[in-house]
Amino acid sequence: MRYKVPHGWMMIFLCFVHISAAQHTTDDLRLYDNFKPITSEHVFKTEGYYNWGASIIKGDHGRYHLFYSRWKKEYGFLGWLTHSEIAHATSKSPSGPWTFREVVLEGARNNRWDAITAHNPKIKYFDGTYYLYYIATNLGDHAFTEDELIETAHTGYSHPNWKILRPNQRTGVAISKSIHGPWKRMDKPLLEPTGPITTLTVNPAIESGPDGRYYLIVKGDKPNETRFIRNQAIAVSESPTGPFQILEKPVIDAIDTEDMSMWYDESRNRFYGVFHAEGFIGMVTSADGINWEPSNEYVLMPKKIKRADGSLLVPDRLERPFMYCEDGSPKVLSLAVKQGDSSYTVFIPIENSTYPKPNSRQLAWQEAELGVVFHYDLHVFDGVKYGQGNNRIDPVNDYQIFNPEHLDTDQWVRAAKAAGAQFAILTATHETGFALYQSDVNPYCLKALKWRDGKGDIVADFVASCRKYGIKPGIYVGIRWNSFLGVHDFKVNGVGDLRENRQQWYNNMVEGMVKELCTNYGELFEIWFDGGADHPDNGAPDVLPIVRKYQPNCLFYHNGQLAEARWGGSESGTVGDPCWATFPYVATGAGESAKKNIAANNFQLLKEGDPNGAFWMPAMADAPLRGYNGRHEWFWEPGDEAHVFPLEDLMTMYYKSVGRNATLIMGLTPDPDGLMPQPDVERLKEWGDEIKRRFENPIASTSGQGTTLTLKLKAPHLMNHIILQEDIKAGERVRRYAIEGQVNGQWKTIAQGESIGHKRIQHFDAIKVKGIRLKVLESTGKPILKNVSVFYVPGI
């Protein structure tokens, strides 16, 4: 049945929609890195039963109540459609462990709409009353026996009854004044399929809005589809029991989605919903409850669950996400797991950290300290000096000039390793738009070459070399410029429909390329979008969900939604002093979308960060190896060997980047033969050897917590360097410090500074001391120093 909404109510409703849409709201909810590993306490199984579809509510006396589906295993997994019942369990914590209490709803029989089952519940509390939303089905006028239901369950989809049971699935509600019941069922389902859904209305998600109305999401089949694809519809009512009006616009229309869970975030004035789709658990958001869009964290998590022992749970099926919120914050994500002949519910605790800390990808990136980026593109082969301005707008005349006859990516990676690099990045595409791999979506790639009969794949060679020599591989994707396709600052040239159609084609191609790079070459350490990838709201390709889905351990750098690292404000290989790992914004923006104050004072905010920033975003210092004496060459140029940085300049960069809490990335330039030039190889080796000479063997080391840390030596010793390192897993806590040396029984200040973070290299005039004392003069929490090491480096 489709209910008719009174005209006056609809006018009020439309007015509310207009006002809500005009409000300024922000989607800054970040959960992707806040899911804690699960233990056995977070797993709820019932002996002899399949468990499914959980929903949590907090009751009196601090107890938590779980309502969930279950059916006996003797009926088989498909018995959910014939024998599911709703059970009740309790716990002292929303993450478990849970204890079964009783069955609260079963199939009602008696020729009712919910005669056969009670399944997939959602428990809600509105205005002093509990509402238990659930789905059920019936066999119409067909009389049935228990034996027939058992036969239907065992036979499954091919049984004739399946074609009756499935289209008769509907959503209803049972009501009680007590969480313990009794539960009074409604005589009719809440609504019938219409608008964006057909066939059925199932798996309810409901929330009250700030206007006092109720927003219900249900699942149905997508209309006019020959494929089996589901849609999510939104319905609105003035009452938790209806009547509900299904609106014409679906919640999500782009992909096949399942099983929404929904809540309203008062602090953000936004609705949120989680769902599951192929390969991931996703999140959408809405400012008004009606117009929904992907959240900035659209891919909330891949369908893999971390265990406390470090292993991963990768189930056969991971569905029915439910987000339990308390005091306005998500606390637990529950998921239904199907693994072999078992199904159960897991409850993933969510960390609510108010202090910025690195995620696992950022931590690995900072601990790597030094990496390289190999720039390679068509114009390396034209014998003409690279000019960035014309390279961005003028296509290379003949792409067949690409012919690295002696290509040796092993040699590239060995050179990087000799310098001490822990990771290496390759420009899979740059400003010409030419792709250095076998792409099925971009025809302007190595497939088009005569070189290696069109079968070459430099990305594959590069990644294999990295793994051979223990270097972590990363990929640089240039999408902001593409001279071949006429893309300038993300925008395809042209006017009208021609431009719009080409822009959509380009965006689809870029998204396809990112998926190829994320799925064809194994695990990546970093993906680097040159100049950022802009925000999809600005018409840019939507790349973040692809990386999140297929490369959950890959550092994302960066677009308008997220920057897991930040450019350090120059291409000098140095950052400011101090240089904090925190930043006031979750993204730096790209091109014209960047916030104006980020570029102020010659990018001071990027160079120094913000000690009070809410987001962890460590700095990247970058420079080309061939940048000495007025040159700045990211790509190989003929006759440029004299512009390789001298060793002393490289060490200065190291001190002013790695030694100032940044990660240094050095640009390297393979030549037209496909080799790193020998002068560059030799300089990299000298650099690596010098870093080891200075810092491989400390005189002494210590670690500890607190505002004072003392390192005593067995005898007075000359020293001129100290390395300080915080345990940044707990965040960046030290704000100001002093280093004192014990000279002739007296403590003397020999150095001081502000930030420490992952690493601070303090260089001072040589002094003979009997001990070192670190005094933290100001901090935002208990300082945790994982390393204090002293060195004497002769000759500097």
Coordinates of C-alpha atoms in Angstrom, one line a residue, residues 1 12 24 83 161 163 185 313 405 486 545 579 747 753:
M1 CA 0.0 0.0 0.0
I12 CA 5.8 21.9 6.0
H24 CA 26.1 24.8 6.7
H83 CA 12.8 -20.3 10.3
N161 CA 8.0 -21.6 -2.4
K163 CA 9.4 -17.4 -5.5
R185 CA 3.0 -6.4 16.7
L313 CA 39.6 -12.5 9.7
E405 CA 67.1 -0.4 -24.7
G486 CA 44.1 18.3 -23.1
P545 CA 37.5 5.0 -2.2
C579 CA 58.2 21.1 12.1
W747 CA 75.0 20.6 34.2
G753 CA 64.4 23.2 20.8

